[in-house]
Each structure stands twice: as structure tokens, then as C-alpha cells.
PDB file of C-alpha atoms in Angstrom:
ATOM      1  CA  UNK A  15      96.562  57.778  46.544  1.00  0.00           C
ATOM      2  CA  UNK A  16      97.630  59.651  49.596  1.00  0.00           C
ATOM      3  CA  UNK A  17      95.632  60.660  52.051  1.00  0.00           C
ATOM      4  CA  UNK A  18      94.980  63.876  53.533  1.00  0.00           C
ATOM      5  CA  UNK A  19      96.953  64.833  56.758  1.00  0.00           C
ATOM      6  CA  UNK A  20      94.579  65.063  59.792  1.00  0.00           C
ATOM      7  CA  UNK A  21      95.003  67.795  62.474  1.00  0.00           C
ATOM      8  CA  UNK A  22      93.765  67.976  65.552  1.00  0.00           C
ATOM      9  CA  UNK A  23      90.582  70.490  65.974  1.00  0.00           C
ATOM     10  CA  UNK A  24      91.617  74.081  66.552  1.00  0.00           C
ATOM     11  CA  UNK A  25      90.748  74.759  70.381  1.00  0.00           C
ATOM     12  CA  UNK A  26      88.191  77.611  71.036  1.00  0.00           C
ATOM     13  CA  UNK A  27      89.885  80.683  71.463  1.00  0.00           C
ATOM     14  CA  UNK A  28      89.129  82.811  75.287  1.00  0.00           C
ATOM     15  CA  UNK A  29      86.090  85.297  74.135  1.00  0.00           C
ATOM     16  CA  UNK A  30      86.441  88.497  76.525  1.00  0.00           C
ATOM     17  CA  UNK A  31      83.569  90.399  77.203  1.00  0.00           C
ATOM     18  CA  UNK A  32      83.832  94.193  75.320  1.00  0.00           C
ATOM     19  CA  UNK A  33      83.151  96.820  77.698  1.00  0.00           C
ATOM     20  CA  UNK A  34      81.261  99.797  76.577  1.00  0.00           C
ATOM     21  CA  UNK A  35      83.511 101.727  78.805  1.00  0.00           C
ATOM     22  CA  UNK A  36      86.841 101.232  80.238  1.00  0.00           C
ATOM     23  CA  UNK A  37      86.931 100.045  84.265  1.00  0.00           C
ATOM     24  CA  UNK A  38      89.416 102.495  85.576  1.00  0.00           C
ATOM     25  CA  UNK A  39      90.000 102.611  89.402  1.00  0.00           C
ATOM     26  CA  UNK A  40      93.878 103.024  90.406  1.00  0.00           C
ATOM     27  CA  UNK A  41      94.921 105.188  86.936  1.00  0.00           C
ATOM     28  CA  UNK A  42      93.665 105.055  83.102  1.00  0.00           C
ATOM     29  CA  UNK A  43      96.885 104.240  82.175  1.00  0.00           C
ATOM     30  CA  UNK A  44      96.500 100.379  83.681  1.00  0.00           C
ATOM     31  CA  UNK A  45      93.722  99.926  81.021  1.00  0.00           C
ATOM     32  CA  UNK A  46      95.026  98.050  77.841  1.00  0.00           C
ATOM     33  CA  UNK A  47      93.091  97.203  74.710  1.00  0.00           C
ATOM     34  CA  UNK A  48      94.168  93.714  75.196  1.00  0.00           C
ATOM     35  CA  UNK A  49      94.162  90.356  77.478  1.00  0.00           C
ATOM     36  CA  UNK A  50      96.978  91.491  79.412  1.00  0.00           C
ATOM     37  CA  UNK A  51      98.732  88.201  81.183  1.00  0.00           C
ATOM     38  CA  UNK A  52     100.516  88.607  84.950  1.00  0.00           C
ATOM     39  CA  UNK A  53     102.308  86.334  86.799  1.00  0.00           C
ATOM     40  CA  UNK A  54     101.834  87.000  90.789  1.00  0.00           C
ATOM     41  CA  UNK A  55     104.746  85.570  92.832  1.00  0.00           C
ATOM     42  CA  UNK A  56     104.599  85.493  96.790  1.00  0.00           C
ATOM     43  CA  UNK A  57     107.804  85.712  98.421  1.00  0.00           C
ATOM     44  CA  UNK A  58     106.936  83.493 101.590  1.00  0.00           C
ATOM     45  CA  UNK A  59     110.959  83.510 102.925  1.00  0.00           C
ATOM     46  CA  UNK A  60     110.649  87.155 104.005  1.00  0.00           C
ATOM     47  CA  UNK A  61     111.057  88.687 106.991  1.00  0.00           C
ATOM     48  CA  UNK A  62     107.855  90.823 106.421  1.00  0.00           C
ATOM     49  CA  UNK A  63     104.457  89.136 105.870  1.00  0.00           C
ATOM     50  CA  UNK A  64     102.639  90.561 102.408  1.00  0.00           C
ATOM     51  CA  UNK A  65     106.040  90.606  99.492  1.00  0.00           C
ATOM     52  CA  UNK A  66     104.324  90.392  96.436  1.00  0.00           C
ATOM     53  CA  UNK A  67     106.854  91.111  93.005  1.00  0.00           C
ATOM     54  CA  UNK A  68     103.955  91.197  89.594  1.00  0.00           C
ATOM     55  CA  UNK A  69     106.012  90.320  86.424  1.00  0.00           C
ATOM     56  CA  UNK A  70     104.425  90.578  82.991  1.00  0.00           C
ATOM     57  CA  UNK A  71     104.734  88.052  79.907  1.00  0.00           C
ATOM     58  CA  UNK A  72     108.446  88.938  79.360  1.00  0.00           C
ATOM     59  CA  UNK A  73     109.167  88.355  82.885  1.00  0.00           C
ATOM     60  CA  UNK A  74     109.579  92.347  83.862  1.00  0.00           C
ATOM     61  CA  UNK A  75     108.839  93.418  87.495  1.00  0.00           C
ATOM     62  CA  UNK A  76     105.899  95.608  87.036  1.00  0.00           C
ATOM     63  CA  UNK A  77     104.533  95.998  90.561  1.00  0.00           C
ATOM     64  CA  UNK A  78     105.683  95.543  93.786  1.00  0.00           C
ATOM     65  CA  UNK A  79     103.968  94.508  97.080  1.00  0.00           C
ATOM     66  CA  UNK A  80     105.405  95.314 100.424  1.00  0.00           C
ATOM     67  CA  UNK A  81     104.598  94.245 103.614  1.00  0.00           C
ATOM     68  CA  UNK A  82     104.627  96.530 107.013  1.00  0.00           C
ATOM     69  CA  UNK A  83     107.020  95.320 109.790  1.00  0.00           C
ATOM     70  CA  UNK A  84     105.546  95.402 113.315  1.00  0.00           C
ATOM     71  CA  UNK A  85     102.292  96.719 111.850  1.00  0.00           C
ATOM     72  CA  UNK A  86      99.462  96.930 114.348  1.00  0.00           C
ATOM     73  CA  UNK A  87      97.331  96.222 111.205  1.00  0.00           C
ATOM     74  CA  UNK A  88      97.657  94.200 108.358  1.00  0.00           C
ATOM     75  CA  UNK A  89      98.709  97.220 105.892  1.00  0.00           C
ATOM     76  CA  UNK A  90     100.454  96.752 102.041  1.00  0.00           C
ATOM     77  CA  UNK A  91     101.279  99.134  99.583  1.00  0.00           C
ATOM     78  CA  UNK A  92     101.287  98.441  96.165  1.00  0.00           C
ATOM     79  CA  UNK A  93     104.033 100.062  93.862  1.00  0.00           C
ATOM     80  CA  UNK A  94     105.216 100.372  90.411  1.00  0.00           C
ATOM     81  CA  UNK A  95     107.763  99.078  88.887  1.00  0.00           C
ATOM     82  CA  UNK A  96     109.929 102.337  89.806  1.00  0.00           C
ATOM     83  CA  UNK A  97     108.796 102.017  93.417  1.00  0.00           C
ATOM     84  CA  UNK A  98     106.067 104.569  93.665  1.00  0.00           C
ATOM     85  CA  UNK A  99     103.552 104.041  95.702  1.00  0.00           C
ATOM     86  CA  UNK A 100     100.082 103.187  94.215  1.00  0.00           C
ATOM     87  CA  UNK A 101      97.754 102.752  96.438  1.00  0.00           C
ATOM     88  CA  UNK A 102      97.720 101.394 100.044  1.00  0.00           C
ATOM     89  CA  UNK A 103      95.644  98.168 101.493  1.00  0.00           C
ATOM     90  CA  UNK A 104      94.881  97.831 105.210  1.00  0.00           C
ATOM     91  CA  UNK A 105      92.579  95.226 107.473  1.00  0.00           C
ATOM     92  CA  UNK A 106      89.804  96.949 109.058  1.00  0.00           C
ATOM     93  CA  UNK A 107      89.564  96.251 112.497  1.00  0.00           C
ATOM     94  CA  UNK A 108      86.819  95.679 114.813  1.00  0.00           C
ATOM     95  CA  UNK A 109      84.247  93.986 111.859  1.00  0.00           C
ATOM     96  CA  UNK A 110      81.664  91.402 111.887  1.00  0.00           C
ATOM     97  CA  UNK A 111      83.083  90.249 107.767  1.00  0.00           C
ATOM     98  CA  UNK A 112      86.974  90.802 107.680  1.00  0.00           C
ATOM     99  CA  UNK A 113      87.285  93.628 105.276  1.00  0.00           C
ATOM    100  CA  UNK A 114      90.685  95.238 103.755  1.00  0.00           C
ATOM    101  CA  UNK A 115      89.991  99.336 102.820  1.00  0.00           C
ATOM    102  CA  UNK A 116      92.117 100.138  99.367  1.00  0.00           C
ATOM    103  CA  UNK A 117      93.680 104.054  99.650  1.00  0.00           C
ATOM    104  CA  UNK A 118      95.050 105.930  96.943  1.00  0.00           C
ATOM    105  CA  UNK A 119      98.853 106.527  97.205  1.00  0.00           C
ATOM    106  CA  UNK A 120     100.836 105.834 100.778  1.00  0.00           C
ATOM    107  CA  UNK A 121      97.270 107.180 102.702  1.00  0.00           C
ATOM    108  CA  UNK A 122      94.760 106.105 104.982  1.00  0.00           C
ATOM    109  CA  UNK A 123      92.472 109.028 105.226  1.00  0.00           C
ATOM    110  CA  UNK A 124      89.053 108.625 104.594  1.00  0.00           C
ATOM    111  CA  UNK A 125      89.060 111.034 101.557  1.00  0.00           C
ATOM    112  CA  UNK A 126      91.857 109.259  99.733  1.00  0.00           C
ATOM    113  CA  UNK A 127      89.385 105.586  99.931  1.00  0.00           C
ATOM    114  CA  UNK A 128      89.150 104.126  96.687  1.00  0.00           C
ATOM    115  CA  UNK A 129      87.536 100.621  97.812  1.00  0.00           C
ATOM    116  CA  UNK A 130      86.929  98.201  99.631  1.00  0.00           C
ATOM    117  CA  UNK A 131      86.817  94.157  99.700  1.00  0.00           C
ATOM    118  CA  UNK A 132      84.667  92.268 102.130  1.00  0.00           C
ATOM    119  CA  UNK A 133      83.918  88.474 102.489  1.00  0.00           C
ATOM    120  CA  UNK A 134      79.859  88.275 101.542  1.00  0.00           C
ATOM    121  CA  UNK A 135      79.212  85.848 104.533  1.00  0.00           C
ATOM    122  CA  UNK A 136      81.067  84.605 107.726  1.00  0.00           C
ATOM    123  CA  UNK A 137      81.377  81.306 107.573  1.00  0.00           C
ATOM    124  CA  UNK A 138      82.374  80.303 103.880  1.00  0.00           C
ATOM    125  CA  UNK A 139      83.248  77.097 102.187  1.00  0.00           C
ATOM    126  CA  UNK A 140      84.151  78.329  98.766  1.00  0.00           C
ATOM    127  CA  UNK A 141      86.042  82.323  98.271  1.00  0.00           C
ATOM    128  CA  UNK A 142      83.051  84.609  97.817  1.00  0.00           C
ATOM    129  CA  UNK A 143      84.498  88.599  98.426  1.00  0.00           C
ATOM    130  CA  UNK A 144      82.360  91.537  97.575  1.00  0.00           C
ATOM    131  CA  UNK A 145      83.802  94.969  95.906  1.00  0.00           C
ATOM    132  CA  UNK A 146      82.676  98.079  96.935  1.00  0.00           C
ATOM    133  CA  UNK A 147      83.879 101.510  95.620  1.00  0.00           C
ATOM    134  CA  UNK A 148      84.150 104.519  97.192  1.00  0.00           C
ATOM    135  CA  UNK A 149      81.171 106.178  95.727  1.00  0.00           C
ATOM    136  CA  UNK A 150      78.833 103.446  96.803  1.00  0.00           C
ATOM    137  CA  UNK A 151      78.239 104.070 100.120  1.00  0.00           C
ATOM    138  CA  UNK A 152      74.979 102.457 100.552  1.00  0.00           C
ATOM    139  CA  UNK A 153      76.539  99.129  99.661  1.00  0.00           C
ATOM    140  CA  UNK A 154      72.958  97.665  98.743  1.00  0.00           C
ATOM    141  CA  UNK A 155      74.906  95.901  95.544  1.00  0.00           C
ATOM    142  CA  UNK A 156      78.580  95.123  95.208  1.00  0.00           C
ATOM    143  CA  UNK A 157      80.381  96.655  92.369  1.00  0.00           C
ATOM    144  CA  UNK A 158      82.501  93.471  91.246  1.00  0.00           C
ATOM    145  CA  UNK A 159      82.604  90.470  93.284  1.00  0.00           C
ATOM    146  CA  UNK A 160      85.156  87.335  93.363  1.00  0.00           C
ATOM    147  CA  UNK A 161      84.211  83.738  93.069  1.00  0.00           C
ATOM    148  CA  UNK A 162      85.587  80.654  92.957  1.00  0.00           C
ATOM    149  CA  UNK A 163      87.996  78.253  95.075  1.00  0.00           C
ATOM    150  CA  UNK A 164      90.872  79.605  96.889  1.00  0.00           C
ATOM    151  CA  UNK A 165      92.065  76.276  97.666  1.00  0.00           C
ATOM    152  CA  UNK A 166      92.345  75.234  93.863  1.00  0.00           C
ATOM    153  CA  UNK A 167      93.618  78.901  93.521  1.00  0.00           C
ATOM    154  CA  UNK A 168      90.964  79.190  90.935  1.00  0.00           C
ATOM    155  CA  UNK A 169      88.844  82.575  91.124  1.00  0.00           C
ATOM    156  CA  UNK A 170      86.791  84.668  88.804  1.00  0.00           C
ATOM    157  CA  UNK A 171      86.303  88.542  89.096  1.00  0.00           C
ATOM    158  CA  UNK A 172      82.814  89.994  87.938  1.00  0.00           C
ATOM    159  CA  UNK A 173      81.808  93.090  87.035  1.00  0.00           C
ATOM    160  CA  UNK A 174      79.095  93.915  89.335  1.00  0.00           C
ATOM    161  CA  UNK A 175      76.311  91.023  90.349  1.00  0.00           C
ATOM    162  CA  UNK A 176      76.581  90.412  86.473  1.00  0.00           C
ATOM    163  CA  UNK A 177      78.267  87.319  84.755  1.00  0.00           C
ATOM    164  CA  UNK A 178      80.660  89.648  82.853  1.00  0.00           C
ATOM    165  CA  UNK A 179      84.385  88.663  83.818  1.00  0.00           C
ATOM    166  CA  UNK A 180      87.036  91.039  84.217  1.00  0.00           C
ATOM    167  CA  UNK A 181      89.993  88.890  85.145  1.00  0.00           C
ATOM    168  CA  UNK A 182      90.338  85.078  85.978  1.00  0.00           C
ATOM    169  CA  UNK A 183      93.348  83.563  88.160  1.00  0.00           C
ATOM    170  CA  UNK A 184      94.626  80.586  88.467  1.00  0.00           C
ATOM    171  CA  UNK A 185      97.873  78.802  90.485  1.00  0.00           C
ATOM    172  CA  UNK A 186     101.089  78.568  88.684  1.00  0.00           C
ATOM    173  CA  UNK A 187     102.872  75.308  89.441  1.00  0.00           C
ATOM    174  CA  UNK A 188     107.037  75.451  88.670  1.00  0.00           C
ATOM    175  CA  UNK A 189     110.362  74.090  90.104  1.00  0.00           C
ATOM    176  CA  UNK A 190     111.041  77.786  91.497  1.00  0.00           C
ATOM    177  CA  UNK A 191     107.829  77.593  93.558  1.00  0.00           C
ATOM    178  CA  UNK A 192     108.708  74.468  95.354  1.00  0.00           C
ATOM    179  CA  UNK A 193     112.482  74.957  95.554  1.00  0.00           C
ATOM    180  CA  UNK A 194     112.417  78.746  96.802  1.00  0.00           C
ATOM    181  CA  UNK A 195     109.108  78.808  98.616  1.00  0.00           C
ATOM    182  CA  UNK A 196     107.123  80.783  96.569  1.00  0.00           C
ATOM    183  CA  UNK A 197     103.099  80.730  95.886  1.00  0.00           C
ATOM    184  CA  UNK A 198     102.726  81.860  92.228  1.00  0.00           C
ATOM    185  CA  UNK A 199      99.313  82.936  90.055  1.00  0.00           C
ATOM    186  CA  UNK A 200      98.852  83.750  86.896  1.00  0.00           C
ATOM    187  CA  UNK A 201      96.470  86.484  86.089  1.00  0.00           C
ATOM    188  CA  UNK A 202      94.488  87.289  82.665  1.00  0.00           C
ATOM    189  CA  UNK A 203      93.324  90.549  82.964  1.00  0.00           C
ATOM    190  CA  UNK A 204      90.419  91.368  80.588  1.00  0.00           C
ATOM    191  CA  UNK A 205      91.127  94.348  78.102  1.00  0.00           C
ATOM    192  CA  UNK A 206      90.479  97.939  79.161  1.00  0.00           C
ATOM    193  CA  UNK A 207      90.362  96.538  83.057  1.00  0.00           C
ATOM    194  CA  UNK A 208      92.836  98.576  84.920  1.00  0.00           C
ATOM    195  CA  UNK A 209      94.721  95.633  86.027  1.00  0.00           C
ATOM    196  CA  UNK A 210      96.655  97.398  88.740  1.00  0.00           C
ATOM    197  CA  UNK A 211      93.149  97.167  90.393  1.00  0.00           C
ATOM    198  CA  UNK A 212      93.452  93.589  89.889  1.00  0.00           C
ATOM    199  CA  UNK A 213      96.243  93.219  91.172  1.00  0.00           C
ATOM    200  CA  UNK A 214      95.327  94.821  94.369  1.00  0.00           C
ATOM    201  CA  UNK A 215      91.871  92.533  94.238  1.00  0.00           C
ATOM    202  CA  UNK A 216      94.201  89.470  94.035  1.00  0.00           C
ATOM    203  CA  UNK A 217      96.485  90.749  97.194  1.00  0.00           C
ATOM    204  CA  UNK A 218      93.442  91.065  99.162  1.00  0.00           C
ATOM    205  CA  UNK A 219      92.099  87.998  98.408  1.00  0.00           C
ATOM    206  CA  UNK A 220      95.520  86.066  99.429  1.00  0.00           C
ATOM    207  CA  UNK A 221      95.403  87.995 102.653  1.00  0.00           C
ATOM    208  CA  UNK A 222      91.471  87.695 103.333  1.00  0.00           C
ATOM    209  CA  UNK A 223      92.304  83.830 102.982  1.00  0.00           C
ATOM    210  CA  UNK A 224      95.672  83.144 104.196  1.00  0.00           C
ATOM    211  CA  UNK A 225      95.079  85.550 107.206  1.00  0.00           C
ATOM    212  CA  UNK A 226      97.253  84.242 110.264  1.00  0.00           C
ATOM    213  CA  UNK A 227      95.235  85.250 113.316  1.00  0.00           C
ATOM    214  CA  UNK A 228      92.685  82.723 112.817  1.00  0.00           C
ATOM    215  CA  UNK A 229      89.728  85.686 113.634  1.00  0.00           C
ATOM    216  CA  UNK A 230      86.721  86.892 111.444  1.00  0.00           C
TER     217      UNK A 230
END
């Protein structure tokens, strides 16, 4: 009598939190119904500190992140994949926690602030960065918040000081990334997250933790 082919137990399928209402900070239109997957590639052989190209599951440029030559600040504008301008990132200078200010389009007036990402203490052994939107100006509790290790390139984004995740990242390893000199992530975006706000999160946190000048 023949016996019955084993298989291998099914692995657990990724459970994603439902939100009762879309997160929507860049543009409703970055909200899918769906895990939406991103691959994050740092162009490090640049001439320009901050390149950023975001590709999506069929390898499509999506967004683009450019860096500003000769900047007196650390500034980066995220763009679509038709090279508009989304919204625009920039170091704030002259803090006690190193904190990057998010803008809406190519600005940097105060009325165009959409949010901001600080570290939650100085002296940090593990990547801890609070969110704060615009509209919470008190600041008493962070909006979403980003844990994890940025060593292991391994961070979670929270909604609020809750343990709902909105997006997880992790480092991509690949022959491309050692040959051509290129850091690469890959992103899961929860669904109806606006993941171009992800995005930006994720280019903040390289910069918060790769910064250059050695200062806090």
C-alpha cells in the first residue's frame, strides 16, 4: 500500500492590521487596499549625497530621491515617477535631537509643513525616531514612531504609541548591491498606508543614521 505524500506545513501567512480609516499624509492616491512591496535602492556613487530611485514589484521606478548640491542643509525632495516634486525633506538646524521637517511640494515655508521626524533620545543604541504631524503641535505623543535596528536594517513603523504596524523594512542583499555600490531595502507597506509617506519615513531614517557630520 502506498503511502501518503507528506508536505511540509503551510507557513503562516503576514496578518496586517485593518485600519478603520485610511493613513493619508502626502496624497490619497498612495493608499492601496493591499500589502504594497518597494524596493529602496541608494545610489552611493553619486556626486550628490541623498539619490534614492523606489521601484515597485515589477521593477518600475516609482519615486525618485534627489539630493541638493552644495546645500547649506541637508535638503531632499521626493518625486514621482514623472519627476514631480512631492514633498521636500530638510535637517533642522540648531536642535538638541537631530530632526528632518517634511514640506509639501518643492517648499519650506512653515504653512506648507506636513511632518516631522525626530530621534526620541540623544544618545541611542538601537533606531528609535518619533513622528509628528503638522497638526500636533503640542507634541505630548508622537503620531507613528520607528523601531528597530538600523544596523541589521531591520525597522518597524507604528501607528501612534500603539503596536499597530504600518510598514516593516528590511535590507536587501544582491550581486548589484555589492558590485555597483548600492544600499538596498525592501519595504512592505501595510494596505491603505500612503506609502509615499513611507517612503519619505524611510529616507529620513537613512539620513538621521548615516548622517556625515558626526553632530546631534
Amino acid at each position: 500500500m502506498d503511502q501518503a505524500p507528506i508536505y511540509p506545513p503551510a507557513l503562516p501567512q503576514p496578518s496586517y492590521t485593518q485600519l478603520a480609516n485610511p493613513i493619508v499624509v502626502i496624497a490619497p492616491h498612495f493608499c492601496a487596499p493591499y500589502p504594497v512591496d518597494l524596493t529602496i535602492v541608494k545610489k552611493v556613487l553619486t556626486i550628490t549625497e541623498g539619490n534614492f530611485e523606489v521601484l515597485d514589484v515589477n521593477g518600475s521606478v516609482i519615486f525618485k530621491v534627489k539630493g541638493a548640491l552644495l546645500s547649506l542643509r541637508d535638503r531632499r525632495l521626493l518625486l514621482d515617477g514623472a519627476g514631480n516634486p512631492l514633498v521636500s525633506l530638510q535637517q533642522k538646524i540648531l536642535t538638541a535631537h537631530r530632526r528632518w521637517q517634511v514640506y509639501k511640494g518643492d517648499s519650506s515655508d512653515s504653512k506648507a509643513l506636513l511632518f516631522s521626524v525626530k530621534k526620541s533620545s540623544l544618545l541611542q543604541f538601537k533606531t528609535h525616531l518619533h513622528v509628528f504631524l503638522a497638526s500636533n503641535t503640542k507634541e505630548d505623543v508622537c503620531d507613528f514612531r520607528i523601531e528597530g535596528s538600523w544596523l541589521a536594517r531591520s525597522c518597524v513603523i507604528y501607528h501612534g504609541d500603539s503596536s499597530n504596524i504600518v510598514a516593516q523594512m528590511h535590507k536587501k542583499h544582491s550581486v548589484e548591491s555589492l558590485v555597483l555600490g548600492k544600499d538596498t531595502f525592501t519595504v512592505t507597506v501595510y494596505p491603505n498606508v500612503d506609502y509615499a509617506f513611507i517612503v519619505a519615513l524611510v529616507v529620513v531614517l537613512y539620513e538621521i543614521n548615516e548622517d556625515r557630520s558626526g553632530d546631534d
